[in-house]
Short mmCIF file of C-alpha atoms and ligand atoms in Angstrom, two decimals:
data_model
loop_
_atom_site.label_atom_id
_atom_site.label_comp_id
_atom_site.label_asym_id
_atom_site.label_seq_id
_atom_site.Cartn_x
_atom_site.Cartn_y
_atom_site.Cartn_z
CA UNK A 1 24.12 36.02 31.23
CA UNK A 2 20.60 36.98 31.76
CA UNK A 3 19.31 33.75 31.83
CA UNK A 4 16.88 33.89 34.31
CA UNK A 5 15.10 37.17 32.52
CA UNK A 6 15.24 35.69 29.24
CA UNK A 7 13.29 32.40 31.02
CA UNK A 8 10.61 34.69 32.68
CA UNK A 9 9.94 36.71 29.63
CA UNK A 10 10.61 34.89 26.49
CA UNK A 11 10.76 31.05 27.56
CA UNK A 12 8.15 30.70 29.67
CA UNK A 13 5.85 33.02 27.44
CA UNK A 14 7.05 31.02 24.61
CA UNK A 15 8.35 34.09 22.59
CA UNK A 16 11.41 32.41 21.35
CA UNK A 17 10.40 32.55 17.43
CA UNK A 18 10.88 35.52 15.43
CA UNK A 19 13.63 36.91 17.73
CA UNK A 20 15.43 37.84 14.38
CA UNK A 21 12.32 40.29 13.99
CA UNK A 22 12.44 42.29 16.82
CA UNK A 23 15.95 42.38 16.90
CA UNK A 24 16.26 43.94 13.94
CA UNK A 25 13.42 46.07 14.37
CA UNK A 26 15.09 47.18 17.08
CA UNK A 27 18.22 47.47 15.58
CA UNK A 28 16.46 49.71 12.90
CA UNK A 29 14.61 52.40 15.14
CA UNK A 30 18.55 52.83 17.08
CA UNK A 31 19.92 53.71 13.76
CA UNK A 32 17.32 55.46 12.31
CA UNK A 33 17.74 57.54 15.26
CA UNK A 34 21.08 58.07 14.42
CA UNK A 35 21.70 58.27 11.14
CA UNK A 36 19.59 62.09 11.14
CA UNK A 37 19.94 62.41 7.84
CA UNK A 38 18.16 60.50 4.84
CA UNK A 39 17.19 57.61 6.83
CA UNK A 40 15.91 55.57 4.05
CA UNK A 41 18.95 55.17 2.41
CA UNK A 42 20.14 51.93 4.47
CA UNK A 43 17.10 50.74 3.58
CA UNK A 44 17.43 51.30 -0.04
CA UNK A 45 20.91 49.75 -0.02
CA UNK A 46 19.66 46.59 1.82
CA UNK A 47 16.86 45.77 -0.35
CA UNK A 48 18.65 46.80 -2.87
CA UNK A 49 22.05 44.86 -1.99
CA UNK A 50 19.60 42.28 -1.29
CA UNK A 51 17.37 41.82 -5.26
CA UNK A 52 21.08 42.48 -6.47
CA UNK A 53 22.20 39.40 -4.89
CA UNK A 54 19.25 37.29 -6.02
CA UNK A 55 19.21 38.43 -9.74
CA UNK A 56 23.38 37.48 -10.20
CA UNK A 57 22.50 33.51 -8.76
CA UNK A 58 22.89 33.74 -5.00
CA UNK A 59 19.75 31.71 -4.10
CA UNK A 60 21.00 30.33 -0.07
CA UNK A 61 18.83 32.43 2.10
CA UNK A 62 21.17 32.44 4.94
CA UNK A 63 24.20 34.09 3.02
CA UNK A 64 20.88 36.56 1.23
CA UNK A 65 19.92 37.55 5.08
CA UNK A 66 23.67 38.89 5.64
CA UNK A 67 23.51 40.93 2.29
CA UNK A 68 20.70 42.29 3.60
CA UNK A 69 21.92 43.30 7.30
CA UNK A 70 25.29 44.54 5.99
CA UNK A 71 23.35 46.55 3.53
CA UNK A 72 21.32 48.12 6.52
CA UNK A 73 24.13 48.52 8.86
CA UNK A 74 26.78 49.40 6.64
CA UNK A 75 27.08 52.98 7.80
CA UNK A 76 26.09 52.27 11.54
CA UNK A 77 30.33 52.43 12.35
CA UNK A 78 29.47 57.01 11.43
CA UNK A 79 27.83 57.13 14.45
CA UNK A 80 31.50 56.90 15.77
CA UNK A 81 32.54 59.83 13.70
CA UNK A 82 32.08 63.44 14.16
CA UNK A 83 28.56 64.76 12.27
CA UNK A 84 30.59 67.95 10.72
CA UNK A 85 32.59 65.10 8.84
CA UNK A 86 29.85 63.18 7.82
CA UNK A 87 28.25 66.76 5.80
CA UNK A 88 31.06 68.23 5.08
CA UNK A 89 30.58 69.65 1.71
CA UNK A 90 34.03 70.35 0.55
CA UNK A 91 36.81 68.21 0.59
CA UNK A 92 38.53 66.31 3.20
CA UNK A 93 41.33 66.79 4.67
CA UNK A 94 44.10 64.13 4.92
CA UNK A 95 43.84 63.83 8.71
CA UNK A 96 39.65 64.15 8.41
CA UNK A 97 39.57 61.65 5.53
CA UNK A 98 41.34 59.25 8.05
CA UNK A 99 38.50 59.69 10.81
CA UNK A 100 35.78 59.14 8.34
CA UNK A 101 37.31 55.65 7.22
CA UNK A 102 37.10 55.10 11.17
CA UNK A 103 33.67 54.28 10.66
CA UNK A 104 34.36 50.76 8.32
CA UNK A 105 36.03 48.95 11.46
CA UNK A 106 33.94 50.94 13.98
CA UNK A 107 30.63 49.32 12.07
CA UNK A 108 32.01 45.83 12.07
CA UNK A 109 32.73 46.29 15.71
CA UNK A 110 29.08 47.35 16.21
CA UNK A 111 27.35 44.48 13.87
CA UNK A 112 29.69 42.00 15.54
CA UNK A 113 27.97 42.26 18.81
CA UNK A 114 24.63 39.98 17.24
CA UNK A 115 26.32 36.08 17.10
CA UNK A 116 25.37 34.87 13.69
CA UNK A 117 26.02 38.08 11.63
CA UNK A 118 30.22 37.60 11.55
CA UNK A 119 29.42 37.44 8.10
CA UNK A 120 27.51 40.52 7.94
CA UNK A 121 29.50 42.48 9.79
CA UNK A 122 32.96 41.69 7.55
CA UNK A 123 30.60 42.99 4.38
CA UNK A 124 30.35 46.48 7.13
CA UNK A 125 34.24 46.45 7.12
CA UNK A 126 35.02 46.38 3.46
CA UNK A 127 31.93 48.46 1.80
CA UNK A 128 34.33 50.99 0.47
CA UNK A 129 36.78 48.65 -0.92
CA UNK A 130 37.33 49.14 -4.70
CA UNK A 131 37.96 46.96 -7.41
CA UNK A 132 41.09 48.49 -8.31
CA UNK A 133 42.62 48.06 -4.61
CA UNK A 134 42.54 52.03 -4.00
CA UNK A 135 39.82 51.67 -1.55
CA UNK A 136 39.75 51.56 2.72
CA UNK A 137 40.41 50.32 5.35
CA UNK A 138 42.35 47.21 3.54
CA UNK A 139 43.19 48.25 0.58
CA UNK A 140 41.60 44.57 -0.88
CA UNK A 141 41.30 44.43 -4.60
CA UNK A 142 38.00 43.22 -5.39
CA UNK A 143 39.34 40.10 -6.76
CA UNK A 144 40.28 39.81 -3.37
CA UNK A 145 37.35 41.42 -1.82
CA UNK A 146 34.56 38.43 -1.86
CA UNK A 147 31.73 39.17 -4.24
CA UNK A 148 28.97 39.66 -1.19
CA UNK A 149 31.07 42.85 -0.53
CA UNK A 150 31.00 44.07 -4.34
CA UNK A 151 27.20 44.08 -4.07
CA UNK A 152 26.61 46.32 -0.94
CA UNK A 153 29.97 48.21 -2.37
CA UNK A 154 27.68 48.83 -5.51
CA UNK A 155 24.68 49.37 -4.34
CA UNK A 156 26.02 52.00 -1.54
CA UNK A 157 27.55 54.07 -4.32
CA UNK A 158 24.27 53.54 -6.85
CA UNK A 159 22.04 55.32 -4.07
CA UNK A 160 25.04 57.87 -3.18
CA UNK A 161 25.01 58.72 -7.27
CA UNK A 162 20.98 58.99 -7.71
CA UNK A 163 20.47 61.21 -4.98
CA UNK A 164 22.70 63.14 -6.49
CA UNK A 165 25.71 62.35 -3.75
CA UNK A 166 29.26 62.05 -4.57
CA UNK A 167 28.96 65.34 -7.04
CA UNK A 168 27.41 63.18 -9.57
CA UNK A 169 24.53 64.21 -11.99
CA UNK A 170 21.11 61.96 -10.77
CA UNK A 171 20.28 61.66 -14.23
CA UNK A 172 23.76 60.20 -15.37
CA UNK A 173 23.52 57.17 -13.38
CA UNK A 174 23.95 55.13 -16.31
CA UNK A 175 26.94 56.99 -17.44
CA UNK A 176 28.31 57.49 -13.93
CA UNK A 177 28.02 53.18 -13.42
CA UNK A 178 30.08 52.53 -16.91
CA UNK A 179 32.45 54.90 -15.64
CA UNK A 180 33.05 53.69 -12.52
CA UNK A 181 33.03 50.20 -13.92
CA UNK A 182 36.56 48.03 -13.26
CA UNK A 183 37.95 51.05 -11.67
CA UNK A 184 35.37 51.06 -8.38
CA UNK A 185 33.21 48.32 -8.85
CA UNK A 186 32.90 44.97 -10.62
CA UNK A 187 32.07 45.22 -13.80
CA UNK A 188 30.20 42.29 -13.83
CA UNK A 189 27.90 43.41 -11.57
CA UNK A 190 27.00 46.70 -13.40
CA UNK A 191 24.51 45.34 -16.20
CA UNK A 192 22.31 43.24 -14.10
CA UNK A 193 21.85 46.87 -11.85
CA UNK A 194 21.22 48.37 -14.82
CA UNK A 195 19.02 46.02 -16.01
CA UNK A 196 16.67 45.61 -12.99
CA UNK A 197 17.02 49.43 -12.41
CA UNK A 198 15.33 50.08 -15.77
CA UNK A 199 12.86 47.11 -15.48
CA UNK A 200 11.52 49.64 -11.78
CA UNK A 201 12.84 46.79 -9.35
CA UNK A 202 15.10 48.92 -7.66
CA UNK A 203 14.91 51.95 -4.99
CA UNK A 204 11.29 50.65 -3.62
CA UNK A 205 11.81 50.24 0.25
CA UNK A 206 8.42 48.48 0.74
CA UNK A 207 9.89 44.61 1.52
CA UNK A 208 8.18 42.39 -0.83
CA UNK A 209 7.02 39.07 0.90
CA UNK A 210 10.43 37.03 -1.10
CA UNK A 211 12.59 40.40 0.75
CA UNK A 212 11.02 39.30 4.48
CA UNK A 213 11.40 35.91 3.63
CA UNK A 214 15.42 36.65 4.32
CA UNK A 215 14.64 37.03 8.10
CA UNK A 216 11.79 33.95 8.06
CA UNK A 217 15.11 32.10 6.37
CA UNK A 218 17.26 33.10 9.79
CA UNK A 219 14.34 31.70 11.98
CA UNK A 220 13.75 28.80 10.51
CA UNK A 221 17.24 27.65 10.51
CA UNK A 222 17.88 25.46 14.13
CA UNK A 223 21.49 25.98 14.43
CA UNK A 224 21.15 29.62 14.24
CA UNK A 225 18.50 30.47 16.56
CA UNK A 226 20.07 27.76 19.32
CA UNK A 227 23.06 30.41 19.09
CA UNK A 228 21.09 33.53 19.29
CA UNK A 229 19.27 32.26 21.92
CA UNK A 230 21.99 31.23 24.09
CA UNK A 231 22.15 35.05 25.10
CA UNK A 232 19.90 36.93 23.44
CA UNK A 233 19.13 39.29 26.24
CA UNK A 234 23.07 40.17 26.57
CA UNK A 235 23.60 40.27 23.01
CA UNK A 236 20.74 43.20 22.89
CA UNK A 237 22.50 44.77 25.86
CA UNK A 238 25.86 44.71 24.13
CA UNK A 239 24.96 45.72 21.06
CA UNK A 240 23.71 48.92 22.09
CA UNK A 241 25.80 49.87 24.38
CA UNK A 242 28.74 49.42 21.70
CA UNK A 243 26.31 51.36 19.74
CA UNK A 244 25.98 53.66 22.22
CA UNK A 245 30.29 53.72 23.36
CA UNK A 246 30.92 54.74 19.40
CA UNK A 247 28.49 57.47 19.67
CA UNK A 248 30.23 58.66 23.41
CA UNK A 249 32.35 56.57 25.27
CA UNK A 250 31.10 58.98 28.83
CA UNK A 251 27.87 58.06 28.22
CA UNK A 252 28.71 54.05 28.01
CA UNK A 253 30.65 54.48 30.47
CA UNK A 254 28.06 56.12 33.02
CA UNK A 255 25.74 53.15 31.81
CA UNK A 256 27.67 50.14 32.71
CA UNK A 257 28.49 51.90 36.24
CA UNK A 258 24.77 52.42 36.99
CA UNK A 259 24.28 49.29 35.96
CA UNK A 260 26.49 48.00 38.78
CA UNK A 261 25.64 50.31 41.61
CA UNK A 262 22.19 49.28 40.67
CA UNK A 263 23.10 45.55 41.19
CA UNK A 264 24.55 46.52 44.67
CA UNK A 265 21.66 48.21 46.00
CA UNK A 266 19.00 45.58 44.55
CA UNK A 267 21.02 42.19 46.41
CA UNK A 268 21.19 44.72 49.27
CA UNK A 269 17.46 44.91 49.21
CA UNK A 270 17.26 40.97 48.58
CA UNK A 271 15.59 41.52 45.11
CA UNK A 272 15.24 38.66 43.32
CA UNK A 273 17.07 37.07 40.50
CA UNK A 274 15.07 38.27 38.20
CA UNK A 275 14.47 41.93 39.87
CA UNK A 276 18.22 42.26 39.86
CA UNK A 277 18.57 41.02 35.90
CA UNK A 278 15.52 43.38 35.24
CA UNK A 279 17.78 46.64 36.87
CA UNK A 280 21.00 45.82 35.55
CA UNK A 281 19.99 45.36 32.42
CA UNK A 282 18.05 49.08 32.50
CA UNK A 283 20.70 50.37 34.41
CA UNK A 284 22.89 49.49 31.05
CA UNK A 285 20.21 50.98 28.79
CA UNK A 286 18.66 53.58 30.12
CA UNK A 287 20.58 56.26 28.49
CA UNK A 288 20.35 54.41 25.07
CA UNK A 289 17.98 57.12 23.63
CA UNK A 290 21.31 59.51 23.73
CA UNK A 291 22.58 57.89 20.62
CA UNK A 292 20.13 60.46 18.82
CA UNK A 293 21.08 63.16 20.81
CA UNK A 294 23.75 65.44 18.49
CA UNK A 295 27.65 65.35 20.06
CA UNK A 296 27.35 68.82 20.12
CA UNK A 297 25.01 69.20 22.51
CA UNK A 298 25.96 66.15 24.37
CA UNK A 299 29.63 67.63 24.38
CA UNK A 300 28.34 71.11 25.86
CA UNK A 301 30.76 72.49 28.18
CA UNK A 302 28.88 75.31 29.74
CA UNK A 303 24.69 75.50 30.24
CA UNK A 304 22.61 74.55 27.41
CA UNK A 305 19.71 76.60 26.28
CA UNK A 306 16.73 76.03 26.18
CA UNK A 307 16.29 74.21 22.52
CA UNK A 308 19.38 72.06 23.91
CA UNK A 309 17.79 70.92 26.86
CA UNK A 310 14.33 70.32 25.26
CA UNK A 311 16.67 67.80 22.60
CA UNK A 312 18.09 66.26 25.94
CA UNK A 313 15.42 65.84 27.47
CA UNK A 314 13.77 63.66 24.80
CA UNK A 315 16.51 60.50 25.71
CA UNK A 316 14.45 58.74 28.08
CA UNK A 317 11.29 58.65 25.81
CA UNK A 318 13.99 57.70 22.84
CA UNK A 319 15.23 55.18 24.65
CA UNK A 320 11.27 53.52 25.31
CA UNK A 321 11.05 53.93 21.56
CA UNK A 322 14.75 51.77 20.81
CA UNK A 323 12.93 49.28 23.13
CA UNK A 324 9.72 48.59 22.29
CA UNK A 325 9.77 45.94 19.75
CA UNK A 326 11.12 43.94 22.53
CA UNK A 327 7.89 41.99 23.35
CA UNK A 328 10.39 40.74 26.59
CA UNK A 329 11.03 44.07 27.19
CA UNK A 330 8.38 45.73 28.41
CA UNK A 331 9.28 46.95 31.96
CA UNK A 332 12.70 47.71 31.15
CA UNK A 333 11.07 49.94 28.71
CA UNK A 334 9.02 51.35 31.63
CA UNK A 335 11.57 52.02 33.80
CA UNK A 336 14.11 53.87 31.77
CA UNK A 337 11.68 55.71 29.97
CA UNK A 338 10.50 57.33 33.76
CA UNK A 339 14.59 57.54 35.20
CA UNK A 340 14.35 61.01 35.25
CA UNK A 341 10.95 61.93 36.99
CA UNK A 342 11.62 63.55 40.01
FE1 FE2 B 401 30.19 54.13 4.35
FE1 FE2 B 402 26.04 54.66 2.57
FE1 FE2 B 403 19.46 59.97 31.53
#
């Protein structure tokens, strides 16, 4: 789709290794910026999802590196569902419980957008799942649920439980696991946490070298990087902007027209084909840095004050920031992070 951007900067500048790596760094700072709460805890779940995985036999590096990415994305499908739901202290109601499972099919939407991570992005769909078949959005048994799932299932809840989450005691994570066992997760899976929770290899978010070695895994493998170079520069597009239609569909919206009218006017000024992919693809993304912008404030009917429009005004220099790791990317990141001098 972009094809003659993607030759410019990343072909011809022979860039195209390690696209994995700045993808999901960029992935990373876009939900970090949303996700305004504890924003380690993807991390912990991935890594942890991830030494989970490795200490129960799964040794293939390529089904390892989708552990690790649903781990890390498995809550990016909230950014589709109203913050007061996401803290709401007390309990749900029925209708409120049903928006908050929302955010299971919203993430696989999201993760779906980056070719290669189908599998990832099915692990996003069925993280609440239980073993005994009470769980959402499916209602899968975790006989039926595959294994891959049970682990980021697990590991979700283990973080949830020793921060204290889910009205649980930090200190009773032991108990709280047993408890839990065969009725929300698999019991085999509960020992081996256990275990490598009490031997300290758990909770650390530093990557150890074997932890990046998951992404290395990705690169290395032909098939996979022929597919996610075919359109790397669209999947980035579309994969925020999905990001960004979850979060509010008028923003997306606004995007993709700008994006267009910017098209017009650049083949009216005989840009180039490059020029032109370089606009439409800012056009698309230069509101991107909204995604960490709060609804509320987004969804203001009336004036905002002053606080507000400080927040607001932070979008363009949020959006530079989602960018950056793009080494391709560099005057996109320019011009959106200027589209509202004056
Ligand atoms: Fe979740
Ligand atoms: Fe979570
Ligand atoms: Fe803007």
């Amino acid at each position: 789709m972009f094809g003659a951007f993607f030759e410019e900067h990343y072909a011809r500048r022979k860039l195209t290794r390690h696209l994995f790596h700045e993808l999901l760094e960029t992935i990373s700072r876009a939900v970090n910026m949303i996700e305004y709460k504890d924003t380690n805890h993807s991390a912990r779940v991935a890594l942890n999802s991830l030494r989970l995985a490795r200490e129960v036999g799964i040794d293939d590096q390529q089904v390892l590196a989708q552990v690790y990415f649903a781990g890390l994305l498995h809550d990016v499908g909230e950014v589709g569902v109203p913050d007061n739901l996401i803290y709401k202290k007390g309990k749900l109601s029925e209708e409120e419980f049903q928006l908050l499972t929302t955010h299971t099919a919203i993430g696989q939407q999201i993760v779906s957008q980056v070719p290669v991570l189908e599998t990832a992005a099915n692990l996003v769909l069925w993280h609440h799942e239980r073993w005994d078949g009470t769980g959402y959005p499916e209602g899968l048994t975790m006989t039926e649920a595959p294994m891959l799932a049970q682990i980021v299932s697990l590991c979700d809840a283990f973080d949830n439980i020793r921060r204290g989450g889910l009205f649980s005691i930090p200190e009773n994570w032991e108990n709280e696991l047993h408890r839990f066992a065969s009725i929300q997760f698999n019991p085999l899976l509960v020992p081996p946490l256990i275990e490598l929770t009490q031997a300290g290899r758990m909770d650390d978010i530093a990557p150890a070298p074997e932890d990046d070695a998951v992404i290395l895994a990705l690169e290395s493998e032909e098939s996979v990087m022929v597919r996610l170079r075919e359109d790397y520069v669209g999947t980035i597009v579309n994969f925020l902007l999905t990001l960004l239609e979850a979060k509010h569909m008028d923003s997306a919206v606004h995007s993709k027209r700008v994006a267009r009218l910017c098209e017009k006017v650049g083949e009216r000024m005989n840009l180039s084909e490059l020029e032109l992919q370089t606009l439409v693809i800012a056009g698309n993304l230069h509101d991107i840095g909204k995604v960490g912008i709060p609804n509320s404030i987004l969804d203001k009917p009336g004036l905002l004050d002053d606080w507000e429009y400080r927040v607001v005004q932070k979008h363009p220099e949020q959006a530079a920031t989602i960018l950056k790791p793009l080494r391709g990317f560099g005057d996109v990141a320019e011009t959106v992070r200027y589209h509202h001098e004056r």
